[in-house]
Amino acid sequence: MKYLVLLCDGMADYPFKDLDGKTPMALAQKPNMDALAQKAEVGLCKTVADGLKPGSDVANLSVMGYDPKTCYTGRSPLEAASMGIRMSDTDVALRCNLVTLSDEADYGEKTMVDYCAGDISTPEAAELIAAIQEAFGGDTCSFHPGVSYRHCLIVKNGTTDLGNMTPPHDISGRVIGAYLSQSENAAPLVDMMKKSYDILKDHPVNRKRVAEGKRPANSIWLWGEGRKPGLPDFREKNGVSAGVVSAVDLIKGIGKLANMEVAEVPGATGYLDTNFTGKMEAAARMFREGRDLVYVHVEAPDECGHRGEAQNKIKAIELIDEKILGPILKELDAYGDYRILIMPDHPTPLSTRTHAADPVPYLLYQKSQPKEGVDCFTEDTAGATGLFIEHGPSIMDRLLKG
């Protein structure tokens, strides 16, 4: 038996006025998903337990079968694991975004123009993070470059008692002052954020970006704090070997901590321009080389939701269906029987541009055991079946054991 998880990050949505009150899932042309839905178990799954924030960290841990209430220590440590950063038990990791802020003189009066600094390239970002490391790095703090706008700060002997370190994608278009932590413990971090603006705004990388009509990455933004995590080995826990395909350090970090094979896909960006075909080929290779389960994570719908890009979100779903699901179905046919789980981790509604904790639609298909399904795979059709998985982490057992 082969098992495929196709995780379409942030794909679920609310009815959106600019889409005539429909959702991107309802409007997307996704013939492969819809064909499977007609022969699959379709329902809703609660991936974010009460009391937890609806992040991709918590939600993907749930879908992978890990209970965040017992194993979650923060977002950034998962990303640090992917980046090969070795944390001690007293270290604290924080996500370090490169963002675009407006140019008011007072830092607190600036607006969060863009949480991803115009999708800054990884080489450009590495130069800026090097400048930040030169300014603030030392025995206590070290900055580590990641992919595009996503980077990491490690604080030696740090604390996670930092007050409200707000994710920047939650405050797009808002004045940032009200979202700067007032905790005394966070004061040195907020001070670095403020000083980073003066360091970065006239950096040669940003002068060139502005000259080219691009948004400058003129500040760092720190959030997602946490300590060194630990996850049970996926194979020991579930009895199957597994691999992960993703563009983002968060998901790759979970995979590494769970001792899953982690693919490196050239051109995988986490946005609409990602290498969809390369991800499909990486999954196919893992199956051919003996992996029983492959977890393919696609970030693009989530990024489009954060940016309020309705047509691009529809396009992202269509590209997943065309370039990943269609070809991988042909690959799986060579192995006889197989099961597929398709779902988002959480909604990222276009109307709010941030994550929501609502239950998400799931589709669970087994080739040898077709079921009475639904006409198409949408939020409404999933809700109408009445099937509901209350405990999100149990969905992995449902996939593996039926």
Short mmCIF file of C-alpha atoms in Angstrom, two decimals:
data_model
loop_
_atom_site.label_atom_id
_atom_site.label_comp_id
_atom_site.label_asym_id
_atom_site.label_seq_id
_atom_site.Cartn_x
_atom_site.Cartn_y
_atom_site.Cartn_z
CA MET A 1 0.00 0.00 0.00
CA LYS A 2 1.21 3.49 -0.86
CA TYR A 3 -0.09 6.59 0.92
CA LEU A 4 -0.11 10.16 -0.41
CA VAL A 5 -0.96 13.23 1.63
CA LEU A 6 -1.52 16.30 -0.55
CA LEU A 7 -1.58 19.24 1.85
CA CYS A 8 -2.85 22.40 0.15
CA ASP A 9 -1.87 25.02 2.69
CA GLY A 10 -4.60 27.57 3.44
CA MET A 11 -6.80 26.34 0.57
CA ALA A 12 -10.08 26.55 2.49
CA ASP A 13 -11.85 29.91 2.55
CA TYR A 14 -15.05 31.79 3.30
CA PRO A 15 -17.50 32.92 0.60
CA PHE A 16 -15.86 36.03 -0.87
CA LYS A 17 -17.74 39.03 -2.22
CA ASP A 18 -15.34 39.59 -5.12
CA LEU A 19 -15.97 35.99 -6.21
CA ASP A 20 -19.75 36.39 -6.25
CA GLY A 21 -20.00 34.92 -2.78
CA LYS A 22 -18.13 31.74 -3.68
CA THR A 23 -14.82 30.28 -2.51
CA PRO A 24 -11.68 29.57 -4.53
CA MET A 25 -12.22 25.83 -4.00
CA ALA A 26 -15.70 26.13 -5.50
CA LEU A 27 -14.50 28.09 -8.54
CA ALA A 28 -11.23 26.28 -9.28
CA GLN A 29 -11.17 23.87 -12.21
CA LYS A 30 -9.77 20.81 -10.40
CA PRO A 31 -10.96 17.74 -12.30
CA ASN A 32 -8.67 15.30 -10.50
CA MET A 33 -9.72 16.32 -6.99
CA ASP A 34 -13.38 16.37 -7.97
CA ALA A 35 -13.18 12.94 -9.62
CA LEU A 36 -11.66 11.48 -6.46
CA ALA A 37 -14.29 13.21 -4.31
CA GLN A 38 -17.01 11.30 -6.16
CA LYS A 39 -15.49 8.02 -4.90
CA ALA A 40 -14.08 9.12 -1.54
CA GLU A 41 -14.93 9.79 2.07
CA VAL A 42 -15.36 13.57 2.32
CA GLY A 43 -15.94 15.52 5.50
CA LEU A 44 -14.55 18.13 7.88
CA CYS A 45 -11.57 17.85 10.22
CA LYS A 46 -10.68 20.07 13.17
CA THR A 47 -6.93 20.52 12.78
CA VAL A 48 -6.59 23.35 15.33
CA ALA A 49 -7.62 22.34 18.84
CA ASP A 50 -9.38 24.82 21.12
CA GLY A 51 -6.91 27.12 22.82
CA LEU A 52 -4.25 26.89 20.09
CA LYS A 53 -3.45 29.51 17.46
CA PRO A 54 -4.33 28.51 13.87
CA GLY A 55 -0.84 28.39 12.43
CA SER A 56 0.62 26.08 9.81
CA ASP A 57 2.86 24.68 12.54
CA VAL A 58 0.01 23.48 14.78
CA ALA A 59 -2.21 22.40 11.87
CA ASN A 60 0.42 20.43 9.94
CA LEU A 61 1.58 18.67 13.10
CA SER A 62 -2.05 17.58 13.53
CA VAL A 63 -2.37 16.27 9.99
CA MET A 64 0.92 14.38 10.40
CA GLY A 65 -0.57 12.67 13.44
CA TYR A 66 1.24 14.58 16.18
CA ASP A 67 -0.81 16.21 18.94
CA PRO A 68 0.35 19.84 19.26
CA LYS A 69 -1.00 19.98 22.80
CA THR A 70 1.74 17.58 23.87
CA CYS A 71 4.60 18.19 21.41
CA TYR A 72 4.41 21.81 20.21
CA THR A 73 7.11 24.16 21.53
CA GLY A 74 6.81 27.04 19.03
CA ARG A 75 7.05 27.67 15.30
CA SER A 76 10.59 28.88 14.79
CA PRO A 77 12.32 25.88 16.40
CA LEU A 78 10.72 23.68 13.74
CA GLU A 79 12.16 25.93 11.03
CA ALA A 80 15.55 25.97 12.77
CA ALA A 81 15.62 22.17 12.58
CA SER A 82 15.17 22.34 8.81
CA MET A 83 17.98 24.88 8.53
CA GLY A 84 20.38 22.57 10.36
CA ILE A 85 20.65 24.82 13.40
CA ARG A 86 21.50 22.87 16.53
CA MET A 87 19.70 24.28 19.55
CA SER A 88 20.58 23.69 23.17
CA ASP A 89 17.85 23.18 25.75
CA THR A 90 18.25 26.81 26.90
CA ASP A 91 18.16 28.38 23.42
CA VAL A 92 15.11 30.20 22.08
CA ALA A 93 14.44 30.45 18.35
CA LEU A 94 12.39 33.20 16.72
CA ARG A 95 11.20 33.61 13.14
CA CYS A 96 12.83 36.67 11.59
CA ASN A 97 10.78 38.01 8.68
CA LEU A 98 12.14 40.61 6.30
CA VAL A 99 9.22 43.01 5.87
CA THR A 100 8.34 46.26 4.15
CA LEU A 101 7.26 49.07 6.46
CA SER A 102 6.08 52.57 5.51
CA ASP A 103 8.43 55.51 6.07
CA GLU A 104 6.98 57.46 9.04
CA ALA A 105 9.72 58.77 11.35
CA ASP A 106 8.37 57.03 14.46
CA TYR A 107 8.71 53.24 14.22
CA GLY A 108 5.42 52.64 16.02
CA GLU A 109 3.57 54.80 13.48
CA LYS A 110 4.76 52.80 10.49
CA THR A 111 2.37 50.52 8.58
CA MET A 112 2.96 46.86 7.70
CA VAL A 113 3.01 47.31 3.93
CA ASP A 114 4.18 43.79 3.09
CA TYR A 115 4.98 40.89 5.43
CA CYS A 116 7.21 39.26 2.77
CA ALA A 117 8.98 42.34 1.33
CA GLY A 118 7.75 41.75 -2.20
CA ASP A 119 8.80 38.09 -2.11
CA ILE A 120 12.44 39.10 -1.83
CA SER A 121 14.82 36.62 -3.43
CA THR A 122 16.88 34.30 -1.24
CA PRO A 123 20.27 35.71 -2.39
CA GLU A 124 19.15 39.30 -1.70
CA ALA A 125 17.77 38.30 1.68
CA ALA A 126 21.03 36.57 2.62
CA GLU A 127 22.91 39.85 2.14
CA LEU A 128 20.46 41.71 4.37
CA ILE A 129 20.53 39.06 7.10
CA ALA A 130 24.35 39.22 6.99
CA ALA A 131 24.10 42.96 7.68
CA ILE A 132 21.73 42.29 10.59
CA GLN A 133 24.08 39.63 11.97
CA GLU A 134 26.99 42.06 11.76
CA ALA A 135 24.99 44.68 13.67
CA PHE A 136 23.36 42.52 16.34
CA GLY A 137 25.05 39.11 16.30
CA GLY A 138 27.37 37.97 19.06
CA ASP A 139 27.55 35.66 22.03
CA THR A 140 23.83 36.04 22.79
CA CYS A 141 22.14 36.44 19.40
CA SER A 142 22.78 34.84 16.02
CA PHE A 143 20.82 35.40 12.82
CA HIS A 144 20.59 32.62 10.22
CA PRO A 145 19.46 33.10 6.59
CA GLY A 146 16.62 30.99 5.25
CA VAL A 147 14.45 31.10 2.12
CA SER A 148 13.06 34.35 0.68
CA TYR A 149 11.69 36.45 3.55
CA ARG A 150 11.81 33.66 6.18
CA HIS A 151 14.84 33.63 8.53
CA CYS A 152 15.79 32.67 12.07
CA LEU A 153 17.17 34.26 15.24
CA ILE A 154 18.66 32.12 18.00
CA VAL A 155 18.91 33.67 21.47
CA LYS A 156 21.21 31.94 23.96
CA ASN A 157 19.67 31.41 27.41
CA GLY A 158 16.55 33.15 26.14
CA THR A 159 12.97 33.25 27.36
CA THR A 160 9.70 32.53 25.61
CA ASP A 161 7.86 34.87 28.01
CA LEU A 162 7.81 37.70 25.49
CA GLY A 163 4.23 38.94 25.51
CA ASN A 164 2.51 39.26 22.16
CA MET A 165 5.02 38.80 19.33
CA THR A 166 2.49 39.23 16.52
CA PRO A 167 2.90 37.40 13.18
CA PRO A 168 3.37 40.09 10.50
CA HIS A 169 0.93 38.45 8.09
CA ASP A 170 -1.79 39.06 10.69
CA ILE A 171 -1.41 42.86 10.49
CA SER A 172 -1.06 43.62 6.78
CA GLY A 173 -2.04 47.24 6.13
CA ARG A 174 -2.15 48.12 9.83
CA VAL A 175 -0.10 50.58 11.90
CA ILE A 176 2.35 48.41 13.84
CA GLY A 177 2.62 50.28 17.16
CA ALA A 178 -0.25 48.43 18.83
CA TYR A 179 1.32 45.10 17.84
CA LEU A 180 4.79 45.65 19.34
CA SER A 181 5.15 43.62 22.53
CA GLN A 182 5.18 45.70 25.71
CA SER A 183 6.83 42.90 27.71
CA GLU A 184 10.05 43.91 29.46
CA ASN A 185 11.57 40.62 28.28
CA ALA A 186 10.83 41.53 24.66
CA ALA A 187 12.30 45.02 24.88
CA PRO A 188 15.75 44.05 23.48
CA LEU A 189 14.08 42.28 20.54
CA VAL A 190 11.76 45.19 19.77
CA ASP A 191 14.80 47.50 19.99
CA MET A 192 16.57 45.40 17.35
CA MET A 193 13.52 45.60 15.12
CA LYS A 194 13.49 49.39 15.43
CA LYS A 195 17.22 49.75 14.78
CA SER A 196 17.05 47.35 11.84
CA TYR A 197 15.05 49.90 9.87
CA ASP A 198 17.94 52.38 9.84
CA ILE A 199 20.37 49.60 8.92
CA LEU A 200 18.32 48.20 6.05
CA LYS A 201 16.48 51.12 4.46
CA ASP A 202 19.54 52.39 2.56
CA HIS A 203 21.31 49.07 2.13
CA PRO A 204 22.54 48.60 -1.47
CA VAL A 205 20.19 45.63 -1.92
CA ASN A 206 17.21 47.82 -1.06
CA ARG A 207 18.40 50.79 -3.09
CA LYS A 208 18.57 48.48 -6.10
CA ARG A 209 15.12 47.00 -5.35
CA VAL A 210 13.55 50.46 -5.10
CA ALA A 211 15.22 51.52 -8.37
CA GLU A 212 13.67 48.46 -10.01
CA GLY A 213 10.21 49.29 -8.66
CA LYS A 214 10.28 46.56 -6.02
CA ARG A 215 9.45 46.81 -2.35
CA PRO A 216 12.42 47.21 0.00
CA ALA A 217 13.01 44.77 2.85
CA ASN A 218 13.53 47.63 5.28
CA SER A 219 12.97 45.97 8.67
CA ILE A 220 13.18 42.67 10.48
CA TRP A 221 10.13 41.39 12.35
CA LEU A 222 10.56 38.85 15.15
CA TRP A 223 7.89 36.35 16.24
CA GLY A 224 7.13 32.61 16.59
CA GLU A 225 9.38 32.05 19.62
CA GLY A 226 9.99 28.58 21.03
CA ARG A 227 12.43 26.10 22.52
CA LYS A 228 14.07 22.96 21.15
CA PRO A 229 11.35 20.48 20.11
CA GLY A 230 11.28 16.73 19.93
CA LEU A 231 8.98 14.46 17.90
CA PRO A 232 8.56 10.67 17.92
CA ASP A 233 10.08 8.91 14.92
CA PHE A 234 7.33 8.71 12.26
CA ARG A 235 8.14 5.15 11.22
CA GLU A 236 8.34 3.86 14.78
CA LYS A 237 5.05 5.57 15.58
CA ASN A 238 3.12 4.51 12.47
CA GLY A 239 4.88 1.48 11.02
CA VAL A 240 5.52 3.03 7.59
CA SER A 241 8.48 4.85 6.06
CA ALA A 242 7.75 8.41 4.99
CA GLY A 243 9.06 11.42 3.14
CA VAL A 244 8.22 15.13 2.99
CA VAL A 245 8.16 17.46 -0.02
CA SER A 246 7.85 21.18 0.74
CA ALA A 247 9.34 24.56 -0.08
CA VAL A 248 9.22 25.93 3.45
CA ASP A 249 11.50 25.29 6.40
CA LEU A 250 8.59 24.81 8.79
CA ILE A 251 7.34 21.63 7.12
CA LYS A 252 10.82 20.36 6.29
CA GLY A 253 11.78 20.90 9.94
CA ILE A 254 8.86 18.79 11.15
CA GLY A 255 9.96 16.10 8.69
CA LYS A 256 13.54 16.13 9.91
CA LEU A 257 12.52 16.00 13.57
CA ALA A 258 10.26 13.03 12.79
CA ASN A 259 13.13 11.29 10.94
CA MET A 260 11.30 11.42 7.60
CA GLU A 261 13.17 11.82 4.33
CA VAL A 262 13.10 15.49 3.31
CA ALA A 263 13.33 16.41 -0.36
CA GLU A 264 15.15 19.45 -1.67
CA VAL A 265 13.35 20.69 -4.77
CA PRO A 266 15.12 23.30 -6.95
CA GLY A 267 12.86 26.25 -7.66
CA ALA A 268 10.43 25.50 -4.82
CA THR A 269 9.47 28.97 -3.58
CA GLY A 270 6.30 28.59 -1.52
CA TYR A 271 4.34 30.85 -3.91
CA LEU A 272 2.54 30.62 -7.25
CA ASP A 273 5.87 30.48 -9.11
CA THR A 274 6.99 27.36 -7.26
CA ASN A 275 8.24 24.28 -9.09
CA PHE A 276 5.02 22.23 -9.01
CA THR A 277 6.41 19.63 -11.40
CA GLY A 278 9.59 19.31 -9.36
CA LYS A 279 7.53 18.58 -6.26
CA MET A 280 5.56 15.89 -8.07
CA GLU A 281 8.78 14.33 -9.37
CA ALA A 282 10.31 14.36 -5.88
CA ALA A 283 7.26 12.53 -4.51
CA ALA A 284 7.36 10.01 -7.36
CA ARG A 285 11.06 9.37 -6.71
CA MET A 286 10.39 8.75 -3.01
CA PHE A 287 7.72 6.19 -3.85
CA ARG A 288 10.04 4.47 -6.35
CA GLU A 289 12.82 4.33 -3.78
CA GLY A 290 10.61 2.54 -1.30
CA ARG A 291 8.87 5.16 0.80
CA ASP A 292 5.42 4.03 1.86
CA LEU A 293 3.99 7.51 2.52
CA VAL A 294 4.82 10.88 0.99
CA TYR A 295 3.56 14.17 2.43
CA VAL A 296 3.46 16.80 -0.32
CA HIS A 297 2.96 20.29 1.08
CA VAL A 298 2.12 23.23 -1.22
CA GLU A 299 2.26 26.70 0.31
CA ALA A 300 0.90 28.72 -2.64
CA PRO A 301 -2.83 28.92 -1.70
CA ASP A 302 -1.89 30.19 1.77
CA GLU A 303 0.39 32.92 0.40
CA CYS A 304 -2.34 34.05 -2.02
CA GLY A 305 -4.82 34.19 0.86
CA HIS A 306 -2.47 36.35 2.93
CA ARG A 307 -2.09 38.72 -0.01
CA GLY A 308 -5.79 38.86 -0.81
CA GLU A 309 -5.13 37.54 -4.33
CA ALA A 310 -8.40 35.83 -5.20
CA GLN A 311 -7.64 34.86 -8.80
CA ASN A 312 -4.15 33.67 -7.88
CA LYS A 313 -5.58 31.50 -5.11
CA ILE A 314 -7.90 29.87 -7.63
CA LYS A 315 -4.94 29.43 -9.99
CA ALA A 316 -2.83 27.87 -7.21
CA ILE A 317 -5.48 25.20 -6.58
CA GLU A 318 -5.75 24.51 -10.30
CA LEU A 319 -1.97 24.14 -10.65
CA ILE A 320 -1.84 21.70 -7.73
CA ASP A 321 -4.54 19.61 -9.40
CA GLU A 322 -2.95 19.74 -12.84
CA LYS A 323 0.76 19.53 -12.15
CA ILE A 324 0.92 17.47 -8.95
CA LEU A 325 -2.22 15.41 -8.42
CA GLY A 326 -2.87 14.35 -12.02
CA PRO A 327 0.66 13.05 -12.72
CA ILE A 328 1.10 11.43 -9.30
CA LEU A 329 -2.15 9.47 -9.75
CA LYS A 330 -0.63 7.88 -12.86
CA GLU A 331 2.50 7.10 -10.86
CA LEU A 332 0.52 5.47 -8.06
CA ASP A 333 -1.39 3.23 -10.45
CA ALA A 334 1.83 1.25 -10.93
CA TYR A 335 1.73 0.14 -7.28
CA GLY A 336 -1.72 -1.41 -7.25
CA ASP A 337 -3.69 -0.23 -4.24
CA TYR A 338 -3.15 3.18 -2.63
CA ARG A 339 -4.79 5.74 -0.37
CA ILE A 340 -4.82 9.51 -0.79
CA LEU A 341 -5.61 12.22 1.74
CA ILE A 342 -6.20 15.70 0.32
CA MET A 343 -6.89 18.66 2.62
CA PRO A 344 -5.75 22.10 3.70
CA ASP A 345 -4.16 22.57 7.11
CA HIS A 346 -6.36 25.58 7.97
CA PRO A 347 -8.38 28.21 6.10
CA THR A 348 -6.62 31.41 5.00
CA PRO A 349 -9.63 33.52 4.03
CA LEU A 350 -9.23 36.23 1.40
CA SER A 351 -11.50 38.49 3.45
CA THR A 352 -9.25 38.46 6.53
CA ARG A 353 -5.85 37.64 4.97
CA THR A 354 -4.85 35.57 7.97
CA HIS A 355 -5.34 32.06 9.31
CA ALA A 356 -8.61 30.81 10.78
CA ALA A 357 -9.27 27.90 13.13
CA ASP A 358 -12.39 26.59 11.35
CA PRO A 359 -12.54 22.87 10.52
CA VAL A 360 -11.26 22.14 7.03
CA PRO A 361 -12.56 19.86 4.26
CA TYR A 362 -10.79 16.55 3.76
CA LEU A 363 -10.95 13.89 1.06
CA LEU A 364 -9.86 10.32 1.82
CA TYR A 365 -9.74 7.94 -1.15
CA GLN A 366 -8.69 4.30 -1.53
CA LYS A 367 -8.41 2.89 -5.03
CA SER A 368 -9.66 -0.61 -4.13
CA GLN A 369 -12.52 0.61 -1.94
CA PRO A 370 -14.42 3.42 -3.68
CA LYS A 371 -17.19 5.04 -1.67
CA GLU A 372 -20.33 7.02 -2.34
CA GLY A 373 -18.83 10.48 -2.45
CA VAL A 374 -19.83 14.00 -3.43
CA ASP A 375 -20.02 15.77 -6.78
CA CYS A 376 -17.03 18.04 -6.12
CA PHE A 377 -14.56 18.88 -3.37
CA THR A 378 -15.51 22.14 -1.64
CA GLU A 379 -16.09 23.49 1.84
CA ASP A 380 -19.87 23.17 1.39
CA THR A 381 -19.91 19.62 0.06
CA ALA A 382 -17.58 18.50 2.84
CA GLY A 383 -19.78 20.09 5.49
CA ALA A 384 -22.96 18.62 4.00
CA THR A 385 -21.84 15.01 4.48
CA GLY A 386 -22.02 15.32 8.27
CA LEU A 387 -18.69 13.51 8.68
CA PHE A 388 -16.56 15.30 11.26
CA ILE A 389 -13.18 14.43 12.76
CA GLU A 390 -13.01 16.23 16.10
CA HIS A 391 -9.44 15.24 17.01
CA GLY A 392 -7.24 16.40 14.14
CA PRO A 393 -4.20 14.17 14.83
CA SER A 394 -6.39 11.06 14.43
CA ILE A 395 -6.70 11.69 10.69
CA MET A 396 -3.30 10.09 10.09
CA ASP A 397 -4.52 6.88 11.72
CA ARG A 398 -7.64 7.10 9.57
CA LEU A 399 -5.45 7.29 6.47
CA LEU A 400 -3.14 4.45 7.50
CA LYS A 401 -5.60 2.08 9.13
CA GLY A 402 -8.91 2.89 7.48
#
